[in-house]
N, CA, C and O of each residue as an XYZ file, in Angstrom:
168
protein
N     -96.706     34.046    -25.525
C     -97.178     33.958    -24.636
C     -96.712     34.758    -23.381
O     -95.592     34.595    -22.898
N     -97.965     35.951    -22.696
C     -97.440     36.224    -21.541
C     -98.234     35.912    -20.511
O     -99.363     35.432    -20.611
N     -97.474     36.263    -19.186
C     -98.646     35.725    -17.666
C     -99.392     36.915    -17.850
O     -99.449     37.801    -18.701
N    -100.272     36.490    -16.146
C    -100.657     37.765    -16.068
C     -99.900     38.975    -15.484
O    -100.131     40.085    -15.963
N     -99.039     38.839    -14.513
C     -98.227     39.659    -14.088
C     -97.809     40.580    -14.788
O     -98.201     41.742    -14.900
N     -96.673     39.814    -15.454
C     -96.179     41.002    -17.125
C     -97.139     41.323    -17.535
O     -96.862     42.516    -17.656
N     -98.208     41.237    -17.909
C     -99.206     41.938    -18.357
C    -100.104     42.985    -17.635
O    -100.942     43.381    -18.444
N    -100.191     43.341    -16.915
C    -100.274     44.328    -15.048
C     -98.694     44.947    -15.261
O     -98.721     45.903    -16.037
N     -97.877     44.756    -14.959
C     -97.000     44.927    -15.041
C     -96.993     46.499    -16.431
O     -96.975     47.722    -16.292
N     -97.011     45.789    -17.365
C     -96.982     46.055    -18.485
C     -98.063     47.804    -18.563
O     -97.775     48.984    -18.764
N     -99.125     47.158    -18.323
C    -100.286     47.814    -18.746
C    -100.222     49.359    -17.871
O    -100.493     50.487    -18.284
N     -99.745     48.897    -16.485
C     -99.275     50.130    -15.596
C     -98.733     50.968    -15.383
O     -99.110     51.930    -14.714
N     -97.656     50.803    -15.928
C     -95.980     50.731    -16.714
C     -96.476     52.225    -17.612
O     -96.220     53.415    -17.428
N     -97.514     51.293    -18.913
C     -97.571     52.117    -19.978
C     -98.579     53.346    -19.530
O     -98.580     54.251    -20.365
N     -99.289     53.536    -18.588
C    -100.564     54.196    -18.640
C     -99.981     54.860    -17.470
O    -100.668     55.880    -17.514
N     -99.050     55.064    -16.234
C     -98.489     55.881    -15.657
C     -97.227     57.152    -17.069
O     -96.985     58.357    -17.007
N     -96.802     56.158    -18.034
C     -96.403     56.817    -18.671
C     -96.885     57.857    -19.594
O     -96.175     58.834    -19.828
N     -98.143     57.702    -20.180
C     -98.845     58.433    -21.028
C     -99.525     59.740    -19.787
O     -99.527     60.957    -19.970
N    -100.088     58.930    -18.469
C    -100.170     60.500    -18.222
C     -98.946     61.380    -17.804
O     -98.823     62.556    -18.143
N     -97.977     60.629    -16.966
C     -97.058     61.865    -16.416
C     -96.495     62.722    -18.436
O     -96.414     63.951    -18.437
N     -96.236     62.091    -19.633
C     -96.227     62.662    -20.625
C     -97.155     64.222    -20.665
O     -96.901     65.412    -20.481
N     -98.546     63.248    -21.078
C     -99.891     63.873    -20.807
C     -99.628     65.324    -19.919
O     -99.244     66.234    -20.654
N     -99.759     65.682    -18.544
C     -99.463     66.111    -18.002
C     -98.467     67.582    -18.015
O     -98.619     68.795    -17.874
N     -97.290     66.520    -18.299
C     -96.028     67.405    -18.992
C     -96.354     67.944    -19.468
O     -96.468     69.040    -18.918
N     -96.977     67.865    -21.262
C     -97.255     68.877    -22.371
C     -98.219     69.809    -22.087
O     -98.159     70.922    -22.608
N     -99.350     69.425    -21.118
C    -100.237     70.252    -20.895
C     -99.897     71.629    -20.123
O    -100.512     72.694    -20.073
N     -98.806     71.246    -19.598
C     -98.061     72.036    -18.768
C     -97.506     73.390    -19.485
O     -97.800     74.585    -19.526
N     -96.578     72.546    -20.002
C     -95.737     73.303    -20.735
C     -96.516     74.360    -21.826
O     -96.105     75.499    -22.045
N     -97.551     73.845    -22.377
C     -98.281     74.085    -23.633
C     -99.095     75.386    -22.836
O     -99.056     76.413    -23.514
N     -99.678     75.502    -21.789
C    -100.338     76.097    -21.405
C     -99.367     77.298    -21.058
O     -99.506     78.377    -21.634
N     -98.140     77.047    -19.876
C     -97.270     78.050    -19.764
C     -96.691     79.210    -21.154
O     -96.233     80.352    -21.122
N     -96.972     78.304    -22.222
C     -95.875     79.060    -23.268
C     -97.133     79.595    -24.108
O     -96.984     80.178    -25.182
N     -98.561     79.312    -23.444
C    -100.072     80.179    -23.974
C     -99.676     80.982    -23.326
O     -98.665     81.463    -23.838
N     -99.966     81.491    -22.287
C     -99.543     82.275    -21.167
C     -98.546     83.042    -21.648
O     -98.940     84.208    -21.612
N     -97.908     83.004    -21.900
C     -96.435     84.100    -22.581
C     -96.357     84.337    -23.416
O     -95.349     84.983    -23.701
N     -97.302     84.035    -24.458
C     -97.350     84.409    -25.982
C     -98.408     85.733    -25.430
O     -98.266     86.956    -25.451
N     -99.584     84.771    -24.908
C    -100.667     85.856    -24.771
C    -100.058     86.799    -24.117
O     -99.743     87.571    -25.022
N     -99.532     87.428    -22.748
C     -98.736     88.356    -22.087
C     -98.115     89.389    -23.350
O     -98.408     90.517    -23.745
N     -96.870     88.117    -23.834
C     -96.498     89.288    -25.020
C     -96.952     90.301    -26.108
O     -96.641     91.448    -26.428
N     -97.734     89.457    -26.483
C     -98.818     90.031    -27.585
C     -99.568     91.217    -26.987
O     -99.511     92.252    -27.653
N    -100.190     91.247    -25.966
C    -100.564     92.126    -24.963
C     -99.669     93.739    -24.689
O    -100.144     94.872    -24.775
N     -98.569     93.421    -24.420
C     -97.248     94.030    -24.541
C     -97.204     95.076    -26.195
O     -96.183     95.686    -26.512
């Protein structure tokens, strides 16, 4: 049985982590893609 406070904390924590991981993955993925394009053009 969970208290409302612990549930709220858990949800916000997971949401924040998901957002951070997603942003990091997209950033690195975009950078890698751009580098790959540039290397292929040269």
